[in-house]
């Protein structure tokens, strides 16, 4: 009897040790996204900051590069957060939004529709960047199920070691340094770029076989719409101010129609460049694909005024606690901008926040 | 890494091999580490096993969907280097980097045409040819502004039609003609099939 108990205890201990080793090795080998490719760190950053945002953005790079919550705060006292990630597909946006409503009660959800031209899962690398940072929950499980490409293994999202073990010979100081905690790479979800690369001549629009947005995407947009309704939030659809990839009038017309049918506003910022004050010879860091901090601030100031005047989003600057929290956020933003400007001055390009000088 | 970290790594590797029975056979892709000479396509996610084994390089097989410009004949999935060398200095270029460095589209502008080039398995290939205006024409004599009926007759190939877009396939190449309301060709583009 005693021997049986000892064996059981030993077996249990062995199982616990194995589980702990698998967990630890998963932590060690998973990408940390603390330099170069920063986008993979964005999803996880939201959770400690969740709480009292009146406006939540969801979408791809066209939100996390093009809108500055700090500029919106400074202009109109609007509290906002960008739940963005690289090539965030609409089913991922839906599950990320479900997580938002679990954490807080925003008054307005702003969804950028650019990624809706993807009707199918696209790339494991992008999936990982969006999904790995979600804490384990039913939302994460469903997001993984709906996002995986054919080559991917479901279990490897839950046990990262299964996917990342082959990084063992690539481990760097960064993997150890950020084993249990990470730096913040965004400011309220905004991924800053202070460099400038003027837009010149854009390529011709690719001809498509089919301009219809996939039914699957409409289904998820419907789900997002209902989710907002159920949680007392207003939904606003936007097409952000990125001029490439090409935004087809055929796509635009479908969103205009959907928005009208559902009584939802849809704003395409592309024709409003002049009104917003954007100058693509200065306000973009990659020749028109994304805005830099100067462009993002212009767009955000314009947008903040719109939300204040037309959507009743309150000015929170009179609330001492909120003001104090945002003072810290603004300080981080200013320090980051200073650091980027110093680096541009020293090297002629952004070194620490990119993969280096690709020129 | 310091000595303790190295020792711990070695210890963990032993555990890992036992746990995953993989022995580190996978050859991982590049990481997200800062690299001043970085190529644009970088992922922190190791390549999937199928990719690691090396997929067959793309094959240029465009048949009649070839294009001739400045005496240089080329088509979809031709290696870009020799074609670009033969065409000479472009009037302009444009690089569209995807988010998070997951690849780039390289565009080269010449008078009347645009070429798109992509990295595939470490080699750059022609992946798009666009006729930008009516100053150039296809080898079959089709050009922008031509009536679609005349263009179809000149091409003499089977095609499919979806709205205003006519599509022709030959091997690895797909040709799109787009028409305007008046039935004239408004855009011509070769892309991978």
JSON list of N, CA, C and O in Angstrom, two decimals, chain B residues 3-4 12 16 18 21 40 44 49-50 52 54-55 57-59 72 92 104 108 111 113 118 123 139 159 185-186 193:
[
{"chain": "B", "resi": 3, "resn": "UNK", "atom": "N", "xyz": [26.83, 32.10, -18.70]},
{"chain": "B", "resi": 3, "resn": "UNK", "atom": "CA", "xyz": [27.09, 30.67, -18.55]},
{"chain": "B", "resi": 3, "resn": "UNK", "atom": "C", "xyz": [25.88, 29.92, -17.97]},
{"chain": "B", "resi": 3, "resn": "UNK", "atom": "O", "xyz": [25.55, 28.82, -18.36]},
{"chain": "B", "resi": 4, "resn": "UNK", "atom": "N", "xyz": [25.22, 30.57, -17.00]},
{"chain": "B", "resi": 4, "resn": "UNK", "atom": "CA", "xyz": [24.07, 29.93, -16.38]},
{"chain": "B", "resi": 4, "resn": "UNK", "atom": "C", "xyz": [22.96, 29.71, -17.42]},
{"chain": "B", "resi": 4, "resn": "UNK", "atom": "O", "xyz": [22.35, 28.66, -17.51]},
{"chain": "B", "resi": 12, "resn": "UNK", "atom": "N", "xyz": [17.56, 22.27, -20.75]},
{"chain": "B", "resi": 12, "resn": "UNK", "atom": "CA", "xyz": [16.20, 22.32, -21.28]},
{"chain": "B", "resi": 12, "resn": "UNK", "atom": "C", "xyz": [16.10, 21.66, -22.63]},
{"chain": "B", "resi": 12, "resn": "UNK", "atom": "O", "xyz": [15.11, 21.03, -22.95]},
{"chain": "B", "resi": 16, "resn": "UNK", "atom": "N", "xyz": [13.55, 18.99, -23.88]},
{"chain": "B", "resi": 16, "resn": "UNK", "atom": "CA", "xyz": [12.73, 19.30, -25.05]},
{"chain": "B", "resi": 16, "resn": "UNK", "atom": "C", "xyz": [12.76, 18.17, -26.07]},
{"chain": "B", "resi": 16, "resn": "UNK", "atom": "O", "xyz": [11.75, 17.80, -26.65]},
{"chain": "B", "resi": 18, "resn": "UNK", "atom": "N", "xyz": [13.30, 15.09, -25.48]},
{"chain": "B", "resi": 18, "resn": "UNK", "atom": "CA", "xyz": [12.51, 13.98, -24.98]},
{"chain": "B", "resi": 18, "resn": "UNK", "atom": "C", "xyz": [11.02, 14.24, -25.15]},
{"chain": "B", "resi": 18, "resn": "UNK", "atom": "O", "xyz": [10.25, 13.38, -25.53]},
{"chain": "B", "resi": 21, "resn": "UNK", "atom": "N", "xyz": [10.34, 14.82, -29.14]},
{"chain": "B", "resi": 21, "resn": "UNK", "atom": "CA", "xyz": [10.88, 13.79, -30.02]},
{"chain": "B", "resi": 21, "resn": "UNK", "atom": "C", "xyz": [11.20, 14.35, -31.40]},
{"chain": "B", "resi": 21, "resn": "UNK", "atom": "O", "xyz": [10.97, 13.71, -32.42]},
{"chain": "B", "resi": 40, "resn": "UNK", "atom": "N", "xyz": [13.31, 42.15, -46.39]},
{"chain": "B", "resi": 40, "resn": "UNK", "atom": "CA", "xyz": [12.00, 42.54, -45.90]},
{"chain": "B", "resi": 40, "resn": "UNK", "atom": "C", "xyz": [11.15, 41.39, -45.36]},
{"chain": "B", "resi": 40, "resn": "UNK", "atom": "O", "xyz": [10.40, 41.56, -44.44]},
{"chain": "B", "resi": 44, "resn": "UNK", "atom": "N", "xyz": [8.93, 35.96, -37.13]},
{"chain": "B", "resi": 44, "resn": "UNK", "atom": "CA", "xyz": [9.38, 35.38, -35.88]},
{"chain": "B", "resi": 44, "resn": "UNK", "atom": "C", "xyz": [8.86, 33.96, -35.74]},
{"chain": "B", "resi": 44, "resn": "UNK", "atom": "O", "xyz": [9.27, 33.23, -34.86]},
{"chain": "B", "resi": 49, "resn": "UNK", "atom": "N", "xyz": [6.87, 23.01, -41.57]},
{"chain": "B", "resi": 49, "resn": "UNK", "atom": "CA", "xyz": [7.73, 21.94, -42.09]},
{"chain": "B", "resi": 49, "resn": "UNK", "atom": "C", "xyz": [7.72, 21.83, -43.61]},
{"chain": "B", "resi": 49, "resn": "UNK", "atom": "O", "xyz": [8.76, 21.64, -44.22]},
{"chain": "B", "resi": 50, "resn": "UNK", "atom": "N", "xyz": [6.58, 21.97, -44.24]},
{"chain": "B", "resi": 50, "resn": "UNK", "atom": "CA", "xyz": [6.52, 21.83, -45.69]},
{"chain": "B", "resi": 50, "resn": "UNK", "atom": "C", "xyz": [7.38, 22.88, -46.37]},
{"chain": "B", "resi": 50, "resn": "UNK", "atom": "O", "xyz": [8.08, 22.60, -47.35]},
{"chain": "B", "resi": 52, "resn": "UNK", "atom": "N", "xyz": [9.95, 24.38, -44.96]},
{"chain": "B", "resi": 52, "resn": "UNK", "atom": "CA", "xyz": [11.35, 24.18, -44.64]},
{"chain": "B", "resi": 52, "resn": "UNK", "atom": "C", "xyz": [12.02, 23.20, -45.58]},
{"chain": "B", "resi": 52, "resn": "UNK", "atom": "O", "xyz": [13.19, 23.29, -45.89]},
{"chain": "B", "resi": 54, "resn": "UNK", "atom": "N", "xyz": [11.56, 23.03, -48.52]},
{"chain": "B", "resi": 54, "resn": "UNK", "atom": "CA", "xyz": [11.83, 23.70, -49.79]},
{"chain": "B", "resi": 54, "resn": "UNK", "atom": "C", "xyz": [10.83, 23.30, -50.85]},
{"chain": "B", "resi": 54, "resn": "UNK", "atom": "O", "xyz": [10.90, 22.21, -51.41]},
{"chain": "B", "resi": 55, "resn": "UNK", "atom": "N", "xyz": [9.87, 24.18, -51.11]},
{"chain": "B", "resi": 55, "resn": "UNK", "atom": "CA", "xyz": [8.92, 23.87, -52.16]},
{"chain": "B", "resi": 55, "resn": "UNK", "atom": "C", "xyz": [9.62, 24.04, -53.50]},
{"chain": "B", "resi": 55, "resn": "UNK", "atom": "O", "xyz": [10.62, 24.74, -53.63]},
{"chain": "B", "resi": 57, "resn": "UNK", "atom": "N", "xyz": [10.66, 25.46, -56.84]},
{"chain": "B", "resi": 57, "resn": "UNK", "atom": "CA", "xyz": [10.66, 26.85, -57.31]},
{"chain": "B", "resi": 57, "resn": "UNK", "atom": "C", "xyz": [9.59, 27.00, -58.38]},
{"chain": "B", "resi": 57, "resn": "UNK", "atom": "O", "xyz": [9.25, 26.05, -59.07]},
{"chain": "B", "resi": 58, "resn": "UNK", "atom": "N", "xyz": [9.05, 28.20, -58.48]},
{"chain": "B", "resi": 58, "resn": "UNK", "atom": "CA", "xyz": [8.00, 28.43, -59.47]},
{"chain": "B", "resi": 58, "resn": "UNK", "atom": "C", "xyz": [8.57, 28.26, -60.88]},
{"chain": "B", "resi": 58, "resn": "UNK", "atom": "O", "xyz": [9.75, 28.47, -61.12]},
{"chain": "B", "resi": 59, "resn": "UNK", "atom": "N", "xyz": [7.71, 27.87, -61.77]},
{"chain": "B", "resi": 59, "resn": "UNK", "atom": "CA", "xyz": [8.14, 27.63, -63.15]},
{"chain": "B", "resi": 59, "resn": "UNK", "atom": "C", "xyz": [7.46, 28.63, -64.07]},
{"chain": "B", "resi": 59, "resn": "UNK", "atom": "O", "xyz": [6.25, 28.81, -64.01]},
{"chain": "B", "resi": 72, "resn": "UNK", "atom": "N", "xyz": [12.77, 43.06, -75.26]},
{"chain": "B", "resi": 72, "resn": "UNK", "atom": "CA", "xyz": [12.95, 42.01, -74.25]},
{"chain": "B", "resi": 72, "resn": "UNK", "atom": "C", "xyz": [11.63, 41.26, -74.10]},
{"chain": "B", "resi": 72, "resn": "UNK", "atom": "O", "xyz": [10.59, 41.88, -73.88]},
{"chain": "B", "resi": 92, "resn": "UNK", "atom": "N", "xyz": [10.97, 54.85, -62.34]},
{"chain": "B", "resi": 92, "resn": "UNK", "atom": "CA", "xyz": [10.69, 55.00, -60.92]},
{"chain": "B", "resi": 92, "resn": "UNK", "atom": "C", "xyz": [10.45, 53.62, -60.32]},
{"chain": "B", "resi": 92, "resn": "UNK", "atom": "O", "xyz": [10.26, 52.64, -61.06]},
{"chain": "B", "resi": 104, "resn": "UNK", "atom": "N", "xyz": [7.28, 41.80, -49.40]},
{"chain": "B", "resi": 104, "resn": "UNK", "atom": "CA", "xyz": [7.16, 43.09, -50.09]},
{"chain": "B", "resi": 104, "resn": "UNK", "atom": "C", "xyz": [6.79, 42.86, -51.54]},
{"chain": "B", "resi": 104, "resn": "UNK", "atom": "O", "xyz": [7.15, 41.84, -52.13]},
{"chain": "B", "resi": 108, "resn": "UNK", "atom": "N", "xyz": [8.35, 48.27, -60.54]},
{"chain": "B", "resi": 108, "resn": "UNK", "atom": "CA", "xyz": [9.30, 48.98, -61.41]},
{"chain": "B", "resi": 108, "resn": "UNK", "atom": "C", "xyz": [8.51, 49.63, -62.53]},
{"chain": "B", "resi": 108, "resn": "UNK", "atom": "O", "xyz": [7.77, 48.96, -63.25]},
{"chain": "B", "resi": 111, "resn": "UNK", "atom": "N", "xyz": [8.21, 53.38, -69.15]},
{"chain": "B", "resi": 111, "resn": "UNK", "atom": "CA", "xyz": [7.22, 54.11, -69.94]},
{"chain": "B", "resi": 111, "resn": "UNK", "atom": "C", "xyz": [6.15, 53.15, -70.45]},
{"chain": "B", "resi": 111, "resn": "UNK", "atom": "O", "xyz": [6.44, 52.24, -71.22]},
{"chain": "B", "resi": 113, "resn": "UNK", "atom": "N", "xyz": [4.54, 50.72, -68.96]},
{"chain": "B", "resi": 113, "resn": "UNK", "atom": "CA", "xyz": [4.30, 49.47, -68.24]},
{"chain": "B", "resi": 113, "resn": "UNK", "atom": "C", "xyz": [4.79, 49.54, -66.80]},
{"chain": "B", "resi": 113, "resn": "UNK", "atom": "O", "xyz": [5.64, 50.37, -66.45]},
{"chain": "B", "resi": 118, "resn": "UNK", "atom": "N", "xyz": [8.32, 39.78, -56.85]},
{"chain": "B", "resi": 118, "resn": "UNK", "atom": "CA", "xyz": [8.23, 39.27, -55.48]},
{"chain": "B", "resi": 118, "resn": "UNK", "atom": "C", "xyz": [9.35, 38.27, -55.20]},
{"chain": "B", "resi": 118, "resn": "UNK", "atom": "O", "xyz": [9.85, 37.62, -56.11]},
{"chain": "B", "resi": 123, "resn": "UNK", "atom": "N", "xyz": [14.38, 33.93, -54.24]},
{"chain": "B", "resi": 123, "resn": "UNK", "atom": "CA", "xyz": [14.70, 34.39, -55.60]},
{"chain": "B", "resi": 123, "resn": "UNK", "atom": "C", "xyz": [13.61, 35.38, -56.02]},
{"chain": "B", "resi": 123, "resn": "UNK", "atom": "O", "xyz": [12.45, 35.21, -55.65]},
{"chain": "B", "resi": 139, "resn": "UNK", "atom": "N", "xyz": [1.89, 41.57, -77.52]},
{"chain": "B", "resi": 139, "resn": "UNK", "atom": "CA", "xyz": [2.42, 41.02, -78.77]},
{"chain": "B", "resi": 139, "resn": "UNK", "atom": "C", "xyz": [1.30, 40.70, -79.78]},
{"chain": "B", "resi": 139, "resn": "UNK", "atom": "O", "xyz": [1.52, 40.76, -80.99]},
{"chain": "B", "resi": 159, "resn": "UNK", "atom": "N", "xyz": [-11.57, 32.13, -72.96]},
{"chain": "B", "resi": 159, "resn": "UNK", "atom": "CA", "xyz": [-11.57, 33.05, -71.83]},
{"chain": "B", "resi": 159, "resn": "UNK", "atom": "C", "xyz": [-12.80, 32.85, -70.97]},
{"chain": "B", "resi": 159, "resn": "UNK", "atom": "O", "xyz": [-13.76, 32.18, -71.38]},
{"chain": "B", "resi": 185, "resn": "UNK", "atom": "N", "xyz": [-11.30, 48.35, -73.82]},
{"chain": "B", "resi": 185, "resn": "UNK", "atom": "CA", "xyz": [-10.37, 47.82, -72.81]},
{"chain": "B", "resi": 185, "resn": "UNK", "atom": "C", "xyz": [-9.79, 48.99, -72.01]},
{"chain": "B", "resi": 185, "resn": "UNK", "atom": "O", "xyz": [-9.23, 49.93, -72.59]},
{"chain": "B", "resi": 186, "resn": "UNK", "atom": "N", "xyz": [-9.94, 48.92, -70.70]},
{"chain": "B", "resi": 186, "resn": "UNK", "atom": "CA", "xyz": [-9.43, 50.01, -69.85]},
{"chain": "B", "resi": 186, "resn": "UNK", "atom": "C", "xyz": [-8.21, 49.60, -69.04]},
{"chain": "B", "resi": 186, "resn": "UNK", "atom": "O", "xyz": [-7.50, 50.45, -68.49]},
{"chain": "B", "resi": 193, "resn": "UNK", "atom": "N", "xyz": [-1.26, 32.59, -62.53]},
{"chain": "B", "resi": 193, "resn": "UNK", "atom": "CA", "xyz": [-2.56, 31.90, -62.61]},
{"chain": "B", "resi": 193, "resn": "UNK", "atom": "C", "xyz": [-2.88, 31.26, -61.28]},
{"chain": "B", "resi": 193, "resn": "UNK", "atom": "O", "xyz": [-2.00, 30.87, -60.54]}
]
